[in-house]
Short mmCIF file of C-alpha atoms in Angstrom, two decimals:
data_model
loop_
_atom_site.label_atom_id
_atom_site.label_comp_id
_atom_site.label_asym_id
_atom_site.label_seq_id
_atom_site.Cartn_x
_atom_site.Cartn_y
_atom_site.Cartn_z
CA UNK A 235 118.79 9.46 82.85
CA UNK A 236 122.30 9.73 83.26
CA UNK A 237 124.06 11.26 86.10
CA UNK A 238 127.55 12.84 86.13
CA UNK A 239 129.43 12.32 89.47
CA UNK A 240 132.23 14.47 90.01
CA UNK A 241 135.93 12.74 90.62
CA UNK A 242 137.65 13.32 94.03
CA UNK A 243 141.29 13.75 94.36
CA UNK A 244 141.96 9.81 95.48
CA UNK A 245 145.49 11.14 96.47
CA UNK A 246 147.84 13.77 95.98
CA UNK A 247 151.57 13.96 94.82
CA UNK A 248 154.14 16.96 95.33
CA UNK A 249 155.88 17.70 92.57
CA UNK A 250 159.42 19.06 92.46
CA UNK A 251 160.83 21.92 90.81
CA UNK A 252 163.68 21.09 88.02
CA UNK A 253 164.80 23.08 84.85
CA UNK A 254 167.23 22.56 82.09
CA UNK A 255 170.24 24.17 82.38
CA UNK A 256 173.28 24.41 80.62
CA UNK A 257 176.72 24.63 82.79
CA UNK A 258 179.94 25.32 81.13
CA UNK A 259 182.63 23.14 82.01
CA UNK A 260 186.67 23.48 82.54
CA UNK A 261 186.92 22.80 78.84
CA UNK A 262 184.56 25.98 78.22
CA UNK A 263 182.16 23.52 76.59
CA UNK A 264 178.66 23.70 77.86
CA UNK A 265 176.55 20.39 79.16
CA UNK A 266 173.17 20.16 79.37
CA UNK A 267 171.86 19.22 82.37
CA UNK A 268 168.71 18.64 84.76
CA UNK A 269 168.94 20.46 87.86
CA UNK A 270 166.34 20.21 90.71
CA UNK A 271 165.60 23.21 92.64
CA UNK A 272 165.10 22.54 96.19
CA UNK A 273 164.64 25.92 97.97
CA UNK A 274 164.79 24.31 101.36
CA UNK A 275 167.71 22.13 100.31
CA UNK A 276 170.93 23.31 102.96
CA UNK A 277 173.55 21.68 100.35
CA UNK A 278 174.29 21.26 96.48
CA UNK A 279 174.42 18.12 95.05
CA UNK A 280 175.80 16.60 91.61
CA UNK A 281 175.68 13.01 90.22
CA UNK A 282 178.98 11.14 89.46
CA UNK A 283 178.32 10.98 85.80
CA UNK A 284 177.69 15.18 86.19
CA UNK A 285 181.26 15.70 87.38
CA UNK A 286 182.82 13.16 85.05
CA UNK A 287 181.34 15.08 82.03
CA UNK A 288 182.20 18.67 83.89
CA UNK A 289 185.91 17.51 84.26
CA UNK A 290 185.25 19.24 87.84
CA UNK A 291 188.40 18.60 90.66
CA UNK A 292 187.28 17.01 94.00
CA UNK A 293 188.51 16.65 97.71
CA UNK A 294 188.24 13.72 99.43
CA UNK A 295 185.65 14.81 102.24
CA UNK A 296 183.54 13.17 104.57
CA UNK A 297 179.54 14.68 104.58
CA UNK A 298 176.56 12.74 105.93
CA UNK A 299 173.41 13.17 103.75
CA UNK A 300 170.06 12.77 105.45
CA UNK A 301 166.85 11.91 103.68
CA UNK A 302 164.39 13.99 101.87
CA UNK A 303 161.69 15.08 103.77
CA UNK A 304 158.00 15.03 102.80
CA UNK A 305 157.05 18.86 103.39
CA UNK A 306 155.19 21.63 101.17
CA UNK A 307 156.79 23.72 99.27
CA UNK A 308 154.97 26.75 100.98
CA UNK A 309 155.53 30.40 99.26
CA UNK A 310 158.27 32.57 99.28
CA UNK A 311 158.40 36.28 99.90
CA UNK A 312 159.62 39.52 97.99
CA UNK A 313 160.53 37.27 94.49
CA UNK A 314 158.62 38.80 91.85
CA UNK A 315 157.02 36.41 88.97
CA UNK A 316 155.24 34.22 90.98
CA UNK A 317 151.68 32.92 90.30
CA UNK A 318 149.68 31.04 92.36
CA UNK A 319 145.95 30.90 94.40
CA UNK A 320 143.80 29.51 96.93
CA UNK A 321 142.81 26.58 95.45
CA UNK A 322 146.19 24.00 96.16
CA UNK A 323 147.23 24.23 92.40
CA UNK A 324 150.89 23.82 91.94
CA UNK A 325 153.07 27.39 92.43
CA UNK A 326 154.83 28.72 89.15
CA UNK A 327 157.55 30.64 89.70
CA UNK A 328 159.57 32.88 87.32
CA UNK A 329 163.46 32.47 87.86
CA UNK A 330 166.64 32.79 86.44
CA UNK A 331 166.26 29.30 84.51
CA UNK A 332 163.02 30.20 83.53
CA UNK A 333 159.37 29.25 84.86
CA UNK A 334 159.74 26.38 87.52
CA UNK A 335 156.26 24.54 88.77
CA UNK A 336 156.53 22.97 92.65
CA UNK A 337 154.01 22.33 95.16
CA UNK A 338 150.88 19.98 95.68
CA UNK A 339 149.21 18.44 93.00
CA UNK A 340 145.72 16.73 92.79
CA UNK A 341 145.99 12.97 90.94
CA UNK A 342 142.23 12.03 89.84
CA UNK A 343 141.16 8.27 89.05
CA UNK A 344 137.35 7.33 89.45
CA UNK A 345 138.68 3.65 89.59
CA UNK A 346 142.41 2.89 89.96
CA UNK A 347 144.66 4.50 92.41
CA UNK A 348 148.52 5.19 91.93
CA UNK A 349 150.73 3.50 93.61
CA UNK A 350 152.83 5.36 96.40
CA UNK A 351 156.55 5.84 95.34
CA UNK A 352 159.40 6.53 97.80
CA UNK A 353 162.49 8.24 96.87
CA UNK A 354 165.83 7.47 99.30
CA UNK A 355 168.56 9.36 99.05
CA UNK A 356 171.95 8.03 100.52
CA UNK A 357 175.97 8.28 100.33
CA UNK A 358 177.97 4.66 99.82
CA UNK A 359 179.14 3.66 103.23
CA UNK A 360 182.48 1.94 103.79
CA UNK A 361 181.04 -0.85 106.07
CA UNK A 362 183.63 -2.26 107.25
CA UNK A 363 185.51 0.89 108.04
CA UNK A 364 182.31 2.42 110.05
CA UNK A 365 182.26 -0.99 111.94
CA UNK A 366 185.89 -0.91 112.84
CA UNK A 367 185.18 3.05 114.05
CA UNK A 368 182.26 1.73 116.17
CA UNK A 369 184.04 -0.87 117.82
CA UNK A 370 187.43 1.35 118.37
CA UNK A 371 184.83 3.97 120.16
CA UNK A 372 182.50 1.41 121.95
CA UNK A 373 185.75 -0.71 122.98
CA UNK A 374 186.66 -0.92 126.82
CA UNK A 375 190.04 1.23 127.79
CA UNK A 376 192.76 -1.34 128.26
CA UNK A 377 195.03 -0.65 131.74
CA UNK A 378 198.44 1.46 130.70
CA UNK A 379 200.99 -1.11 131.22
CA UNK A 380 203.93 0.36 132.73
CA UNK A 381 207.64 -0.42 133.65
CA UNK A 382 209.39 -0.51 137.28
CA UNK A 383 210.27 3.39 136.68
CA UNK A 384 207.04 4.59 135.38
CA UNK A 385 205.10 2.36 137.91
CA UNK A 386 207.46 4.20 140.92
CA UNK A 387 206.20 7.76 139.71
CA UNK A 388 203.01 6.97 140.04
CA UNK A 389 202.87 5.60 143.47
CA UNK A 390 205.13 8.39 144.91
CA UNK A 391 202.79 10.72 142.93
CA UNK A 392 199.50 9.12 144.99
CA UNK A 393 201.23 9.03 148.02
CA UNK A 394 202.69 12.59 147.68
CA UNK A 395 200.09 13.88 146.68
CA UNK A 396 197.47 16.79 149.28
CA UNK A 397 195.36 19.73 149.07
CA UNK A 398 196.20 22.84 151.28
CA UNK A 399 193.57 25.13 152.68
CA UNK A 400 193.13 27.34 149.53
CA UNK A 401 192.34 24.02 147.21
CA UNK A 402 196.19 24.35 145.53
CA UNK A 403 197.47 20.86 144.75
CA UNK A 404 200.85 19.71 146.11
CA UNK A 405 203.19 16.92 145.36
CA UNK A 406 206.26 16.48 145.94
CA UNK A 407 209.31 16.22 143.33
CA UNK A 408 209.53 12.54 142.42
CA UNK A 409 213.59 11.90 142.90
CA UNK A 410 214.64 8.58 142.19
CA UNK A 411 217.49 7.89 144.99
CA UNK A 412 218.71 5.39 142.40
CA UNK A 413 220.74 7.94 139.95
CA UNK A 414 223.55 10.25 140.95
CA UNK A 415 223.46 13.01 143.53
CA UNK A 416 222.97 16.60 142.66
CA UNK A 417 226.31 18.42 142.93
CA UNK A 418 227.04 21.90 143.38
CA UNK A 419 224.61 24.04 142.16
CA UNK A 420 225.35 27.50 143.00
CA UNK A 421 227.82 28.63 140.79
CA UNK A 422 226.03 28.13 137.97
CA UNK A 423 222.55 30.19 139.45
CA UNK A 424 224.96 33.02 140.00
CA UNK A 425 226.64 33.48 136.74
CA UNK A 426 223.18 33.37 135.40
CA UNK A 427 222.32 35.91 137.56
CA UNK A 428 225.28 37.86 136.42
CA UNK A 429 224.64 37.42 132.58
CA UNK A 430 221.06 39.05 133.78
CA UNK A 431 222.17 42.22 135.77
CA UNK A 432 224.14 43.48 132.69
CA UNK A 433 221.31 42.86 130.33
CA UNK A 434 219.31 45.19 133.42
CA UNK A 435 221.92 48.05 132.79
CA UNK A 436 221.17 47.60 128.93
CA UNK A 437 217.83 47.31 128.65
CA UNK A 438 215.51 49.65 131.15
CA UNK A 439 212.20 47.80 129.91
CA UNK A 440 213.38 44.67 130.48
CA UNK A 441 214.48 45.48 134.04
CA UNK A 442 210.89 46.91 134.57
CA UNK A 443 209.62 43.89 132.98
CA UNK A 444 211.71 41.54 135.50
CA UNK A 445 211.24 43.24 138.20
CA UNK A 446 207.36 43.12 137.78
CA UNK A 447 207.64 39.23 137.91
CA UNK A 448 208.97 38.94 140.84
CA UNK A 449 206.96 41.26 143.10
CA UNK A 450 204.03 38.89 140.84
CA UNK A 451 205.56 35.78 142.01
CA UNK A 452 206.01 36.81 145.76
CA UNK A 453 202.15 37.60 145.78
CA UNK A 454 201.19 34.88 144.68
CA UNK A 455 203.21 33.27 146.90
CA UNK A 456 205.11 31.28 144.62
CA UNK A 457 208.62 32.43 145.98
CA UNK A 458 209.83 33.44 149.41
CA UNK A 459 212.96 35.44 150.46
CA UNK A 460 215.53 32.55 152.14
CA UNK A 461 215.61 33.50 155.86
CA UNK A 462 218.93 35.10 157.06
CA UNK A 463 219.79 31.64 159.26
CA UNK A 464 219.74 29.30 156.10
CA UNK A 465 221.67 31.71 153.99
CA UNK A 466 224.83 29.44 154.56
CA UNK A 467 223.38 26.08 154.43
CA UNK A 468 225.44 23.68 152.67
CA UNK A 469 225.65 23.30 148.85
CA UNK A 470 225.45 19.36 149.17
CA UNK A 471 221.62 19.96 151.28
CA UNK A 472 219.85 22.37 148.44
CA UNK A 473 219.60 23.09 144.86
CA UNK A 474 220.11 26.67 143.01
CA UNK A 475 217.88 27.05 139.42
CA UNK A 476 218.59 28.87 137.54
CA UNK A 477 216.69 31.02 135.36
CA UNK A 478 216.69 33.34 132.92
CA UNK A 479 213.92 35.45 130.74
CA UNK A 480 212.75 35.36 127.70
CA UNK A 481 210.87 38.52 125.68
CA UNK A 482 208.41 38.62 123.07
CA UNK A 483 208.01 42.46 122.08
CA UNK A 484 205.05 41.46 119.38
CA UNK A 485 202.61 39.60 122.55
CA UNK A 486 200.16 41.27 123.16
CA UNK A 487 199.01 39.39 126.99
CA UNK A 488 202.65 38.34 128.38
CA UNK A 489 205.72 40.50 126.27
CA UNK A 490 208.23 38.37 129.42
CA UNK A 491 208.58 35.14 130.20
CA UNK A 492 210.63 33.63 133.00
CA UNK A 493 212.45 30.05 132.20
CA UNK A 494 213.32 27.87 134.88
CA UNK A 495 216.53 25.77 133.78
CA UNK A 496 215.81 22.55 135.51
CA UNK A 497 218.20 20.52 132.91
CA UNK A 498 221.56 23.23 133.96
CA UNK A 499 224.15 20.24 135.19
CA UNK A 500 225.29 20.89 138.45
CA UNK A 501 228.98 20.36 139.82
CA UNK A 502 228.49 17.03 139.27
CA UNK A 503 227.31 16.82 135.91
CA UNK A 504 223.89 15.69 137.46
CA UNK A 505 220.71 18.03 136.70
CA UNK A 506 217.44 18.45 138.47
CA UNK A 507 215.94 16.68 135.61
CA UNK A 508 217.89 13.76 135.55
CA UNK A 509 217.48 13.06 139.14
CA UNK A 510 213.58 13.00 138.66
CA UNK A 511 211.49 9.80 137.66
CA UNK A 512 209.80 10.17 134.39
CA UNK A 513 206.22 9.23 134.60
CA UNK A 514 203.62 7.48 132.35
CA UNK A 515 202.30 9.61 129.32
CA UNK A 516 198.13 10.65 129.41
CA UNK A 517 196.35 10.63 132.54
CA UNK A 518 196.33 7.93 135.45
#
């Protein structure tokens, strides 16, 4: 007597969906091609010889391409055409290349089994330039090496430097006693002024404007009125800037913006600027 046993999946496979299609290149010819559906793919992808053949432009562009996972193809919803059951058969699915096949299939052997095959997917890597990245990332900061005037800024900076009782910082201006002395500075602030006062009787909305910043700035307390006794103090012991404004009709947050002209010479030929150290560039 002879018995029939029935064969049991040994393993199972997943097959992909692809279809032959024709694309039409920048010559208008038409290439046929094998293109592989992957519905859960987030990106397109096309072999070198593809875009040789194609005559397709490129920009250089740099996209890291992860692996291909091993999921299920699972069903979709609302397409219409598609055929499938219960039983883990493959899903056919009507599309605009034709019928496509994806999803689990069954491999049978009452002896031999397949062998497992793995498919990588990867980009060509510059080696040496992602190892020079790494170690340019990974690498210690070196200390800023500064010179004598740089090196002064920073330590009358720190030593300058408190917090008042609302959390404001404060520092004072870094002079370097080593240039010229400020001259004269007065004369200068007031024809500024002057230039101002008859743009005032020109313009009414730039008066309003104006005259909005300062009642801003006294506040805030960024400015102060100069009490009545040091209205005569003299020209050699403080500093006039000068200022002017500046408007942009088309803002729409600030239309006015007040300048502060800290590089006006003074009597001298000396300005604010030039009597302050410069400090290091970035952050100390």
């Amino acid at each position: 007597m002879v018995a029939q046993i029935p064969l049991e999946p040994q393993q199972k496979s997943v097959v992909l969906p692809t279809a032959v299609i024709r694309v039409q290149g920048f010559d208008g010819g038409l290439l046929q091609v094998r293109a592989l559906i992957d519905s859960g793919s987030e990106a397109s992808l096309i072999s070198e010889v593809c875009v040789k053949k194609l005559g397709l432009s490129r920009s250089n562009r740099k996209v890291t391409v992860s692996g291909l996972g091993q999921q299920a193809a699972g069903t979709t919803r609302g397409l219409p055409g598609q055929v499938k059951d219960n039983g883990g058969v493959p899903v056919a699915q009507n599309t605009i290349f034709g019928w496509i096949v994806s999803g689990n299939q069954a491999i049978y052997s009452s002896s031999l089994r397949s062998n497992v095959s793995i498919v990588n997917l990867h980009t060509e890597l510059d080696l040496n330039r992602t190892l020079r990245m790494f170690w340019e990332q990974e690498e210690v900061p070196k200390p800023q090496q500064l010179n004598p005037s740089e090196q002064a800024a920073t330590e009358l900076f720190r030593s300058t430097l408190t917090r008042d009782e609302n959390g404001r910082f404060i520092v004072r201006l870094l002079f370097d006693d080593s240039k010229p002395a400020l001259g004269e500075s007065l004369t200068s602030a007031i024809k500024r002024l002057r230039s101002m006062e008859r743009r005032f009787r020109q313009d009414e909305e730039f008066y309003t404007l104006y005259s909005e910043f300062l009642s801003e700035y006294l506040a805030l307390g960024h400015m102060e009125e100069v009490p009545p006794d040091e209205l005569e103090v003299e020209t050699s012991k403080c500093f006039y800037l000068p200022h002017h404004a500046v408007v942009k009709a088309e803002s729409t947050t600030t239309k006015l913006r007040v300048v502060f002209d800290a590089s006006c010479a003074s009597s001298t030929g000396v300005s604010l600027n030039d009597r302050l150290l410069a400090g290091p560039r970035g952050t100390q």
